[in-house]
Amino acid sequence: MTTSTPPSWSAAGLDHALARSRAEQRAALGLYLPVGYPTRAAGLDALHLMAKHADVLQLGVPHTDPVLDGPVIRRAAAQALDAGFRMRDLFDAATELTAAGTTAVLAMSYWKPIEAYGPRAFAEELAAAGVASVLVPDLPETETETNTGTGTGTGTGTGTEAGTAAATWQRAARAAGLHTSTLIPPRASDAHLAALGSVTSGLIHVPATPGLTGARRPLSPYLPHLVRRVRTLTGLPVAVGIGIGTPDQAAQVSAYADSVIVGSAVIRRMHTQPGAAAVTAAEAARDFAEGVRRARPPTA
């Protein structure tokens, strides 16, 4: 599968991680954590331990209005902000993690923090820190979405404002050499998915369950078909997240997806052991790593 030509050394880290997991006939395990949760020091310790089991680390930018997130991630983001999170913490964590090993480092941020920091400066700082890709889930990614209202509908403003923001971000990311990941909206048409593929690189994200992050529901029996459809129409590796709550679910999805992203399930376990958050995160990471490694591709 084509992962797109890596535009920079930092972006190549994601392509290499996907190639390694593909060679093992499994999905790449991605683990998400808001930077600064539960504190700067404990969060960084947790990320270093999680990196021993993950192929990809997704660093979240805490935000006061995380419209796609459920209560688990909302609480973690609020705690990180209360503990004094600053954007410099993201860049410092990414620099330290990329220097320490081969785990690919991605970032996830809502648009408002990027806009406040400055899109060009944000992209340049991330690339310099070794970040491979950025997901901005509340921006439309194509003119079609902006004009027809078929985007995520997450409140970034009017269609014109959101479209301008998306174009601004895409220019900044491309100039910095970052992959630009996208999250597909519900009920996207074939034409819409193909259009998303034209402005996406590295990974395209598919929700495992509808609604907010952290939902604990059975996986849809139609998810394998959706993953294959998105992969075919976009020509990109497909990451499945939002709703992977157990190692068994990770094993199921690893059989047909290119990456499995887990966030709330790890954070939920960290909540239960606030005095040993880093160790608890490492244990959860190990369990999910064992899950994706149990998978075997379905026979044709």
PDB file of C-alpha atoms in Angstrom:
ATOM      1  CA  MET A   1       0.000   0.000   0.000  1.00  0.00           C
ATOM      2  CA  THR A   2       1.148   3.500  -0.818  1.00  0.00           C
ATOM      3  CA  THR A   3       1.579   5.720   2.214  1.00  0.00           C
ATOM      4  CA  SER A   4       2.377   8.791   0.084  1.00  0.00           C
ATOM      5  CA  THR A   5       5.855  10.131  -0.512  1.00  0.00           C
ATOM      6  CA  PRO A   6       7.203  11.388   2.808  1.00  0.00           C
ATOM      7  CA  PRO A   7       7.654  15.153   2.564  1.00  0.00           C
ATOM      8  CA  SER A   8      10.249  15.332   5.351  1.00  0.00           C
ATOM      9  CA  TRP A   9      12.387  13.213   7.654  1.00  0.00           C
ATOM     10  CA  SER A  10       9.858  13.644  10.458  1.00  0.00           C
ATOM     11  CA  ALA A  11       6.926  12.526   8.286  1.00  0.00           C
ATOM     12  CA  ALA A  12       8.909   9.474   7.205  1.00  0.00           C
ATOM     13  CA  GLY A  13       8.706   8.194  10.791  1.00  0.00           C
ATOM     14  CA  LEU A  14       5.022   7.399  10.342  1.00  0.00           C
ATOM     15  CA  ASP A  15       5.605   5.644   7.032  1.00  0.00           C
ATOM     16  CA  HIS A  16       8.336   3.518   8.606  1.00  0.00           C
ATOM     17  CA  ALA A  17       6.109   2.577  11.565  1.00  0.00           C
ATOM     18  CA  LEU A  18       3.337   1.455   9.215  1.00  0.00           C
ATOM     19  CA  ALA A  19       5.782  -0.535   7.104  1.00  0.00           C
ATOM     20  CA  ARG A  20       7.134  -2.356  10.178  1.00  0.00           C
ATOM     21  CA  SER A  21       3.697  -3.379  11.412  1.00  0.00           C
ATOM     22  CA  ARG A  22       2.602  -4.380   7.921  1.00  0.00           C
ATOM     23  CA  ALA A  23       5.605  -6.675   7.674  1.00  0.00           C
ATOM     24  CA  GLU A  24       4.338  -8.376  10.870  1.00  0.00           C
ATOM     25  CA  GLN A  25       0.832  -8.738   9.360  1.00  0.00           C
ATOM     26  CA  ARG A  26      -0.850  -6.596  11.952  1.00  0.00           C
ATOM     27  CA  ALA A  27      -1.999  -3.047  12.483  1.00  0.00           C
ATOM     28  CA  ALA A  28       0.264  -0.402  13.976  1.00  0.00           C
ATOM     29  CA  LEU A  29      -0.761   0.369  17.547  1.00  0.00           C
ATOM     30  CA  GLY A  30      -1.315   4.066  18.176  1.00  0.00           C
ATOM     31  CA  LEU A  31      -1.795   5.348  21.726  1.00  0.00           C
ATOM     32  CA  TYR A  32      -3.231   8.774  22.510  1.00  0.00           C
ATOM     33  CA  LEU A  33      -2.587  10.916  25.589  1.00  0.00           C
ATOM     34  CA  PRO A  34      -3.176  14.621  26.217  1.00  0.00           C
ATOM     35  CA  VAL A  35       0.175  16.264  26.915  1.00  0.00           C
ATOM     36  CA  GLY A  36       0.438  17.331  30.554  1.00  0.00           C
ATOM     37  CA  TYR A  37      -1.959  14.704  31.901  1.00  0.00           C
ATOM     38  CA  PRO A  38      -1.992  13.982  34.768  1.00  0.00           C
ATOM     39  CA  THR A  39       0.962  16.369  35.245  1.00  0.00           C
ATOM     40  CA  ARG A  40       3.832  17.380  32.970  1.00  0.00           C
ATOM     41  CA  ALA A  41       6.295  14.988  34.637  1.00  0.00           C
ATOM     42  CA  ALA A  42       3.931  12.049  35.122  1.00  0.00           C
ATOM     43  CA  GLY A  43       2.542  12.428  31.615  1.00  0.00           C
ATOM     44  CA  LEU A  44       5.984  12.388  30.039  1.00  0.00           C
ATOM     45  CA  ASP A  45       6.934   9.343  32.103  1.00  0.00           C
ATOM     46  CA  ALA A  46       3.766   7.624  30.895  1.00  0.00           C
ATOM     47  CA  LEU A  47       4.515   8.441  27.258  1.00  0.00           C
ATOM     48  CA  HIS A  48       8.040   7.035  27.497  1.00  0.00           C
ATOM     49  CA  LEU A  49       6.696   3.786  28.957  1.00  0.00           C
ATOM     50  CA  MET A  50       3.867   3.623  26.418  1.00  0.00           C
ATOM     51  CA  ALA A  51       6.399   4.060  23.608  1.00  0.00           C
ATOM     52  CA  LYS A  52       7.919   0.698  24.524  1.00  0.00           C
ATOM     53  CA  HIS A  53       4.720  -1.001  23.346  1.00  0.00           C
ATOM     54  CA  ALA A  54       3.314   1.407  20.726  1.00  0.00           C
ATOM     55  CA  ASP A  55       4.222   1.911  17.089  1.00  0.00           C
ATOM     56  CA  VAL A  56       2.737   5.399  17.153  1.00  0.00           C
ATOM     57  CA  LEU A  57       2.168   7.935  19.928  1.00  0.00           C
ATOM     58  CA  GLN A  58      -0.492  10.571  19.362  1.00  0.00           C
ATOM     59  CA  LEU A  59       0.070  13.637  21.529  1.00  0.00           C
ATOM     60  CA  GLY A  60      -3.100  15.561  22.272  1.00  0.00           C
ATOM     61  CA  VAL A  61      -3.260  19.323  22.767  1.00  0.00           C
ATOM     62  CA  PRO A  62      -5.558  19.961  25.746  1.00  0.00           C
ATOM     63  CA  HIS A  63      -8.421  22.267  24.830  1.00  0.00           C
ATOM     64  CA  THR A  64     -11.289  23.828  26.760  1.00  0.00           C
ATOM     65  CA  ASP A  65     -13.897  22.772  24.204  1.00  0.00           C
ATOM     66  CA  PRO A  66     -12.993  19.321  22.825  1.00  0.00           C
ATOM     67  CA  VAL A  67     -16.206  18.850  20.881  1.00  0.00           C
ATOM     68  CA  LEU A  68     -15.478  15.314  19.636  1.00  0.00           C
ATOM     69  CA  ASP A  69     -14.348  13.974  22.997  1.00  0.00           C
ATOM     70  CA  GLY A  70     -16.323  12.166  25.656  1.00  0.00           C
ATOM     71  CA  PRO A  71     -16.011  12.657  29.416  1.00  0.00           C
ATOM     72  CA  VAL A  72     -12.805  10.620  29.870  1.00  0.00           C
ATOM     73  CA  ILE A  73     -10.663  12.729  27.556  1.00  0.00           C
ATOM     74  CA  ARG A  74     -12.477  15.929  28.560  1.00  0.00           C
ATOM     75  CA  ARG A  75     -11.532  15.315  32.175  1.00  0.00           C
ATOM     76  CA  ALA A  76      -7.927  14.516  31.282  1.00  0.00           C
ATOM     77  CA  ALA A  77      -7.622  17.650  29.136  1.00  0.00           C
ATOM     78  CA  ALA A  78      -9.097  19.807  31.884  1.00  0.00           C
ATOM     79  CA  GLN A  79      -6.640  18.342  34.400  1.00  0.00           C
ATOM     80  CA  ALA A  80      -3.701  19.052  32.087  1.00  0.00           C
ATOM     81  CA  LEU A  81      -4.855  22.649  31.608  1.00  0.00           C
ATOM     82  CA  ASP A  82      -5.316  23.077  35.353  1.00  0.00           C
ATOM     83  CA  ALA A  83      -1.776  21.765  35.836  1.00  0.00           C
ATOM     84  CA  GLY A  84      -0.466  24.567  33.614  1.00  0.00           C
ATOM     85  CA  PHE A  85      -0.178  23.079  30.115  1.00  0.00           C
ATOM     86  CA  ARG A  86       1.479  25.373  27.590  1.00  0.00           C
ATOM     87  CA  MET A  87       2.082  24.666  23.901  1.00  0.00           C
ATOM     88  CA  ARG A  88       5.821  24.521  24.569  1.00  0.00           C
ATOM     89  CA  ASP A  89       5.108  21.347  26.581  1.00  0.00           C
ATOM     90  CA  LEU A  90       3.906  19.662  23.365  1.00  0.00           C
ATOM     91  CA  PHE A  91       7.041  20.565  21.433  1.00  0.00           C
ATOM     92  CA  ASP A  92       9.339  19.566  24.298  1.00  0.00           C
ATOM     93  CA  ALA A  93       7.584  16.214  24.755  1.00  0.00           C
ATOM     94  CA  ALA A  94       7.754  15.452  21.026  1.00  0.00           C
ATOM     95  CA  THR A  95      11.448  16.359  20.877  1.00  0.00           C
ATOM     96  CA  GLU A  96      12.264  14.109  23.818  1.00  0.00           C
ATOM     97  CA  LEU A  97      10.196  11.176  22.549  1.00  0.00           C
ATOM     98  CA  THR A  98      11.539  11.249  18.987  1.00  0.00           C
ATOM     99  CA  ALA A  99      15.100  11.430  20.305  1.00  0.00           C
ATOM    100  CA  ALA A 100      14.535   8.457  22.612  1.00  0.00           C
ATOM    101  CA  GLY A 101      13.362   5.811  20.127  1.00  0.00           C
ATOM    102  CA  THR A 102      11.766   4.843  16.838  1.00  0.00           C
ATOM    103  CA  THR A 103       8.110   5.199  17.819  1.00  0.00           C
ATOM    104  CA  ALA A 104       6.437   7.620  15.405  1.00  0.00           C
ATOM    105  CA  VAL A 105       5.024  10.735  17.061  1.00  0.00           C
ATOM    106  CA  LEU A 106       1.816  12.353  15.834  1.00  0.00           C
ATOM    107  CA  ALA A 107      -0.134  15.316  17.167  1.00  0.00           C
ATOM    108  CA  MET A 108      -3.856  15.911  17.506  1.00  0.00           C
ATOM    109  CA  SER A 109      -5.230  19.390  18.104  1.00  0.00           C
ATOM    110  CA  TYR A 110      -8.449  21.261  17.628  1.00  0.00           C
ATOM    111  CA  TRP A 111      -8.208  24.310  15.424  1.00  0.00           C
ATOM    112  CA  LYS A 112      -8.550  27.062  18.037  1.00  0.00           C
ATOM    113  CA  PRO A 113      -5.243  26.328  19.848  1.00  0.00           C
ATOM    114  CA  ILE A 114      -3.440  26.182  16.485  1.00  0.00           C
ATOM    115  CA  GLU A 115      -5.045  29.421  15.364  1.00  0.00           C
ATOM    116  CA  ALA A 116      -4.077  31.127  18.616  1.00  0.00           C
ATOM    117  CA  TYR A 117      -0.457  29.951  18.385  1.00  0.00           C
ATOM    118  CA  GLY A 118      -0.138  30.672  14.672  1.00  0.00           C
ATOM    119  CA  PRO A 119      -0.524  27.856  12.116  1.00  0.00           C
ATOM    120  CA  ARG A 120       2.843  28.395  10.436  1.00  0.00           C
ATOM    121  CA  ALA A 121       4.767  28.567  13.708  1.00  0.00           C
ATOM    122  CA  PHE A 122       2.863  25.550  15.070  1.00  0.00           C
ATOM    123  CA  ALA A 123       3.666  23.427  12.009  1.00  0.00           C
ATOM    124  CA  GLU A 124       7.319  24.467  11.952  1.00  0.00           C
ATOM    125  CA  GLU A 125       7.803  23.749  15.658  1.00  0.00           C
ATOM    126  CA  LEU A 126       6.214  20.307  15.309  1.00  0.00           C
ATOM    127  CA  ALA A 127       8.348  19.372  12.322  1.00  0.00           C
ATOM    128  CA  ALA A 128      11.493  20.516  14.121  1.00  0.00           C
ATOM    129  CA  ALA A 129      10.474  18.346  17.099  1.00  0.00           C
ATOM    130  CA  GLY A 130      10.181  15.282  14.865  1.00  0.00           C
ATOM    131  CA  VAL A 131       6.388  15.029  14.682  1.00  0.00           C
ATOM    132  CA  ALA A 132       5.283  13.094  11.608  1.00  0.00           C
ATOM    133  CA  SER A 133       1.631  14.043  11.189  1.00  0.00           C
ATOM    134  CA  VAL A 134      -1.128  16.223  12.603  1.00  0.00           C
ATOM    135  CA  LEU A 135      -4.847  15.532  12.888  1.00  0.00           C
ATOM    136  CA  VAL A 136      -7.136  18.572  13.225  1.00  0.00           C
ATOM    137  CA  PRO A 137     -10.519  16.868  13.606  1.00  0.00           C
ATOM    138  CA  ASP A 138     -12.753  19.949  13.635  1.00  0.00           C
ATOM    139  CA  LEU A 139     -11.688  21.342  10.242  1.00  0.00           C
ATOM    140  CA  PRO A 140     -13.215  20.399   6.899  1.00  0.00           C
ATOM    141  CA  GLU A 141     -10.511  19.268   4.513  1.00  0.00           C
ATOM    142  CA  THR A 142     -12.026  19.968   1.098  1.00  0.00           C
ATOM    143  CA  GLU A 143     -13.920  22.707  -0.650  1.00  0.00           C
ATOM    144  CA  THR A 144     -16.730  20.205  -1.216  1.00  0.00           C
ATOM    145  CA  GLU A 145     -17.265  19.886   2.527  1.00  0.00           C
ATOM    146  CA  THR A 146     -17.289  23.641   2.997  1.00  0.00           C
ATOM    147  CA  ASN A 147     -19.791  24.303   0.227  1.00  0.00           C
ATOM    148  CA  THR A 148     -22.165  21.423   0.879  1.00  0.00           C
ATOM    149  CA  GLY A 149     -22.065  21.200   4.644  1.00  0.00           C
ATOM    150  CA  THR A 150     -20.975  17.568   4.648  1.00  0.00           C
ATOM    151  CA  GLY A 151     -18.066  18.052   7.043  1.00  0.00           C
ATOM    152  CA  THR A 152     -17.824  17.129  10.675  1.00  0.00           C
ATOM    153  CA  GLY A 153     -20.095  19.950  11.814  1.00  0.00           C
ATOM    154  CA  THR A 154     -18.002  20.640  14.903  1.00  0.00           C
ATOM    155  CA  GLY A 155     -18.462  24.345  15.168  1.00  0.00           C
ATOM    156  CA  THR A 156     -15.388  25.937  13.572  1.00  0.00           C
ATOM    157  CA  GLY A 157     -17.517  28.755  12.174  1.00  0.00           C
ATOM    158  CA  THR A 158     -19.319  29.382   8.894  1.00  0.00           C
ATOM    159  CA  GLY A 159     -18.480  27.353   5.812  1.00  0.00           C
ATOM    160  CA  THR A 160     -16.329  30.162   4.388  1.00  0.00           C
ATOM    161  CA  GLU A 161     -14.452  30.676   7.668  1.00  0.00           C
ATOM    162  CA  ALA A 162     -13.846  26.949   8.125  1.00  0.00           C
ATOM    163  CA  GLY A 163     -12.745  26.525   4.526  1.00  0.00           C
ATOM    164  CA  THR A 164     -10.276  29.376   4.886  1.00  0.00           C
ATOM    165  CA  ALA A 165      -8.926  27.857   8.100  1.00  0.00           C
ATOM    166  CA  ALA A 166      -8.504  24.470   6.432  1.00  0.00           C
ATOM    167  CA  ALA A 167      -6.635  25.994   3.492  1.00  0.00           C
ATOM    168  CA  THR A 168      -4.426  27.972   5.874  1.00  0.00           C
ATOM    169  CA  TRP A 169      -3.555  24.865   7.838  1.00  0.00           C
ATOM    170  CA  GLN A 170      -2.883  22.722   4.770  1.00  0.00           C
ATOM    171  CA  ARG A 171      -0.467  25.335   3.407  1.00  0.00           C
ATOM    172  CA  ALA A 172       1.370  25.581   6.721  1.00  0.00           C
ATOM    173  CA  ALA A 173       1.604  21.796   7.158  1.00  0.00           C
ATOM    174  CA  ARG A 174       2.824  21.205   3.618  1.00  0.00           C
ATOM    175  CA  ALA A 175       5.441  23.928   3.922  1.00  0.00           C
ATOM    176  CA  ALA A 176       6.743  22.327   7.122  1.00  0.00           C
ATOM    177  CA  GLY A 177       6.788  18.835   5.565  1.00  0.00           C
ATOM    178  CA  LEU A 178       4.139  17.342   7.849  1.00  0.00           C
ATOM    179  CA  HIS A 179       1.660  14.648   6.920  1.00  0.00           C
ATOM    180  CA  THR A 180      -1.918  15.935   7.252  1.00  0.00           C
ATOM    181  CA  SER A 181      -4.297  13.300   8.608  1.00  0.00           C
ATOM    182  CA  THR A 182      -8.069  13.588   8.411  1.00  0.00           C
ATOM    183  CA  LEU A 183     -11.077  12.089  10.176  1.00  0.00           C
ATOM    184  CA  ILE A 184     -13.816  10.976   7.808  1.00  0.00           C
ATOM    185  CA  PRO A 185     -17.261  12.425   8.519  1.00  0.00           C
ATOM    186  CA  PRO A 186     -20.339  10.227   8.931  1.00  0.00           C
ATOM    187  CA  ARG A 187     -22.071   9.035   5.775  1.00  0.00           C
ATOM    188  CA  ALA A 188     -19.386  10.374   3.423  1.00  0.00           C
ATOM    189  CA  SER A 189     -20.057   9.680  -0.241  1.00  0.00           C
ATOM    190  CA  ASP A 190     -17.555   7.975  -2.510  1.00  0.00           C
ATOM    191  CA  ALA A 191     -16.791  11.316  -4.168  1.00  0.00           C
ATOM    192  CA  HIS A 192     -16.268  12.952  -0.802  1.00  0.00           C
ATOM    193  CA  LEU A 193     -13.896  10.208   0.358  1.00  0.00           C
ATOM    194  CA  ALA A 194     -11.907  10.499  -2.869  1.00  0.00           C
ATOM    195  CA  ALA A 195     -11.676  14.261  -2.340  1.00  0.00           C
ATOM    196  CA  LEU A 196     -10.456  13.713   1.222  1.00  0.00           C
ATOM    197  CA  GLY A 197      -7.797  11.376  -0.083  1.00  0.00           C
ATOM    198  CA  SER A 198      -6.484  14.085  -2.388  1.00  0.00           C
ATOM    199  CA  VAL A 199      -5.672  16.409   0.535  1.00  0.00           C
ATOM    200  CA  THR A 200      -4.645  13.789   3.098  1.00  0.00           C
ATOM    201  CA  SER A 201      -1.295  12.081   3.563  1.00  0.00           C
ATOM    202  CA  GLY A 202       0.104   9.517   5.977  1.00  0.00           C
ATOM    203  CA  LEU A 203      -3.144   8.202   7.472  1.00  0.00           C
ATOM    204  CA  ILE A 204      -6.862   8.693   7.154  1.00  0.00           C
ATOM    205  CA  HIS A 205      -8.921   8.089  10.298  1.00  0.00           C
ATOM    206  CA  VAL A 206     -12.164   6.110  10.536  1.00  0.00           C
ATOM    207  CA  PRO A 207     -14.262   6.068  13.733  1.00  0.00           C
ATOM    208  CA  ALA A 208     -14.923   2.573  15.100  1.00  0.00           C
ATOM    209  CA  THR A 209     -18.194   3.695  16.667  1.00  0.00           C
ATOM    210  CA  PRO A 210     -20.410   6.744  16.088  1.00  0.00           C
ATOM    211  CA  GLY A 211     -20.431   9.663  18.485  1.00  0.00           C
ATOM    212  CA  LEU A 212     -17.857  10.900  20.971  1.00  0.00           C
ATOM    213  CA  THR A 213     -14.588   9.300  22.016  1.00  0.00           C
ATOM    214  CA  GLY A 214     -14.674   6.817  24.860  1.00  0.00           C
ATOM    215  CA  ALA A 215     -17.915   5.096  23.908  1.00  0.00           C
ATOM    216  CA  ARG A 216     -18.074   1.489  25.056  1.00  0.00           C
ATOM    217  CA  ARG A 217     -20.123  -0.215  22.364  1.00  0.00           C
ATOM    218  CA  PRO A 218     -19.771  -3.327  20.223  1.00  0.00           C
ATOM    219  CA  LEU A 219     -17.972  -2.781  16.946  1.00  0.00           C
ATOM    220  CA  SER A 220     -20.173  -2.471  13.877  1.00  0.00           C
ATOM    221  CA  PRO A 221     -20.203  -5.561  11.643  1.00  0.00           C
ATOM    222  CA  TYR A 222     -19.899  -3.103   8.736  1.00  0.00           C
ATOM    223  CA  LEU A 223     -16.582  -1.645   9.979  1.00  0.00           C
ATOM    224  CA  PRO A 224     -14.361  -3.994   7.912  1.00  0.00           C
ATOM    225  CA  HIS A 225     -16.265  -3.018   4.762  1.00  0.00           C
ATOM    226  CA  LEU A 226     -15.953   0.685   5.612  1.00  0.00           C
ATOM    227  CA  VAL A 227     -12.204   0.365   6.135  1.00  0.00           C
ATOM    228  CA  ARG A 228     -11.777  -1.395   2.794  1.00  0.00           C
ATOM    229  CA  ARG A 229     -13.942   1.219   1.063  1.00  0.00           C
ATOM    230  CA  VAL A 230     -11.989   4.129   2.503  1.00  0.00           C
ATOM    231  CA  ARG A 231      -8.659   2.496   1.651  1.00  0.00           C
ATOM    232  CA  THR A 232      -9.762   1.830  -1.934  1.00  0.00           C
ATOM    233  CA  LEU A 233     -11.163   5.310  -2.552  1.00  0.00           C
ATOM    234  CA  THR A 234      -8.327   7.245  -0.930  1.00  0.00           C
ATOM    235  CA  GLY A 235      -5.331   4.997  -1.584  1.00  0.00           C
ATOM    236  CA  LEU A 236      -4.187   5.657   1.988  1.00  0.00           C
ATOM    237  CA  PRO A 237      -3.526   3.563   5.093  1.00  0.00           C
ATOM    238  CA  VAL A 238      -6.551   3.573   7.399  1.00  0.00           C
ATOM    239  CA  ALA A 239      -6.421   4.174  11.144  1.00  0.00           C
ATOM    240  CA  VAL A 240      -9.413   3.103  13.233  1.00  0.00           C
ATOM    241  CA  GLY A 241     -10.078   4.821  16.542  1.00  0.00           C
ATOM    242  CA  ILE A 242     -12.903   6.388  18.586  1.00  0.00           C
ATOM    243  CA  GLY A 243     -14.413   3.371  20.272  1.00  0.00           C
ATOM    244  CA  ILE A 244     -11.604   0.801  20.606  1.00  0.00           C
ATOM    245  CA  GLY A 245     -12.144  -0.018  24.245  1.00  0.00           C
ATOM    246  CA  THR A 246     -10.583  -3.441  24.844  1.00  0.00           C
ATOM    247  CA  PRO A 247      -7.581  -5.469  23.665  1.00  0.00           C
ATOM    248  CA  ASP A 248     -10.019  -7.934  22.075  1.00  0.00           C
ATOM    249  CA  GLN A 249     -11.516  -5.131  19.970  1.00  0.00           C
ATOM    250  CA  ALA A 250      -7.994  -4.013  19.043  1.00  0.00           C
ATOM    251  CA  ALA A 251      -7.269  -7.570  17.896  1.00  0.00           C
ATOM    252  CA  GLN A 252     -10.419  -7.635  15.754  1.00  0.00           C
ATOM    253  CA  VAL A 253      -9.640  -4.336  14.052  1.00  0.00           C
ATOM    254  CA  SER A 254      -5.955  -5.166  13.616  1.00  0.00           C
ATOM    255  CA  ALA A 255      -6.958  -7.903  11.188  1.00  0.00           C
ATOM    256  CA  TYR A 256      -8.139  -5.397   8.571  1.00  0.00           C
ATOM    257  CA  ALA A 257      -6.999  -1.858   9.515  1.00  0.00           C
ATOM    258  CA  ASP A 258      -3.550  -0.366   9.051  1.00  0.00           C
ATOM    259  CA  SER A 259      -3.518   1.244  12.494  1.00  0.00           C
ATOM    260  CA  VAL A 260      -5.547   0.977  15.683  1.00  0.00           C
ATOM    261  CA  ILE A 261      -5.743   4.125  17.836  1.00  0.00           C
ATOM    262  CA  VAL A 262      -6.572   3.833  21.544  1.00  0.00           C
ATOM    263  CA  GLY A 263      -7.005   6.756  23.916  1.00  0.00           C
ATOM    264  CA  SER A 264      -9.887   6.759  26.374  1.00  0.00           C
ATOM    265  CA  ALA A 265      -9.355   3.130  27.398  1.00  0.00           C
ATOM    266  CA  VAL A 266      -5.794   3.910  28.530  1.00  0.00           C
ATOM    267  CA  ILE A 267      -6.750   7.150  30.255  1.00  0.00           C
ATOM    268  CA  ARG A 268      -9.671   5.463  32.008  1.00  0.00           C
ATOM    269  CA  ARG A 269      -7.228   3.024  33.613  1.00  0.00           C
ATOM    270  CA  MET A 270      -4.903   5.878  34.565  1.00  0.00           C
ATOM    271  CA  HIS A 271      -7.818   7.570  36.342  1.00  0.00           C
ATOM    272  CA  THR A 272      -8.168   4.553  38.617  1.00  0.00           C
ATOM    273  CA  GLN A 273      -4.533   4.706  39.794  1.00  0.00           C
ATOM    274  CA  PRO A 274      -3.666   8.404  40.129  1.00  0.00           C
ATOM    275  CA  GLY A 275      -0.627   7.619  42.268  1.00  0.00           C
ATOM    276  CA  ALA A 276       0.812   5.264  39.655  1.00  0.00           C
ATOM    277  CA  ALA A 277      -0.481   6.736  36.419  1.00  0.00           C
ATOM    278  CA  ALA A 278       2.639   6.077  34.355  1.00  0.00           C
ATOM    279  CA  VAL A 279       2.916   2.425  35.363  1.00  0.00           C
ATOM    280  CA  THR A 280      -0.796   1.908  34.797  1.00  0.00           C
ATOM    281  CA  ALA A 281      -0.516   3.478  31.335  1.00  0.00           C
ATOM    282  CA  ALA A 282       2.362   1.118  30.519  1.00  0.00           C
ATOM    283  CA  GLU A 283       0.305  -1.888  31.591  1.00  0.00           C
ATOM    284  CA  ALA A 284      -2.609  -0.776  29.415  1.00  0.00           C
ATOM    285  CA  ALA A 285      -0.231  -0.193  26.494  1.00  0.00           C
ATOM    286  CA  ARG A 286       1.184  -3.692  26.893  1.00  0.00           C
ATOM    287  CA  ASP A 287      -2.297  -5.231  26.920  1.00  0.00           C
ATOM    288  CA  PHE A 288      -3.323  -3.431  23.722  1.00  0.00           C
ATOM    289  CA  ALA A 289      -0.005  -4.300  22.062  1.00  0.00           C
ATOM    290  CA  GLU A 290      -0.672  -7.951  22.804  1.00  0.00           C
ATOM    291  CA  GLY A 291      -4.138  -7.469  21.312  1.00  0.00           C
ATOM    292  CA  VAL A 292      -2.989  -6.141  17.944  1.00  0.00           C
ATOM    293  CA  ARG A 293      -0.343  -8.855  17.751  1.00  0.00           C
ATOM    294  CA  ARG A 294      -2.996 -11.568  18.160  1.00  0.00           C
ATOM    295  CA  ALA A 295      -4.604 -10.513  14.904  1.00  0.00           C
ATOM    296  CA  ARG A 296      -4.173 -12.349  11.653  1.00  0.00           C
ATOM    297  CA  PRO A 297      -5.451 -11.088   8.303  1.00  0.00           C
ATOM    298  CA  PRO A 298      -8.715 -12.733   7.245  1.00  0.00           C
ATOM    299  CA  THR A 299      -8.350 -15.343   4.526  1.00  0.00           C
ATOM    300  CA  ALA A 300      -9.514 -14.324   1.087  1.00  0.00           C
TER     301      ALA A 300
END
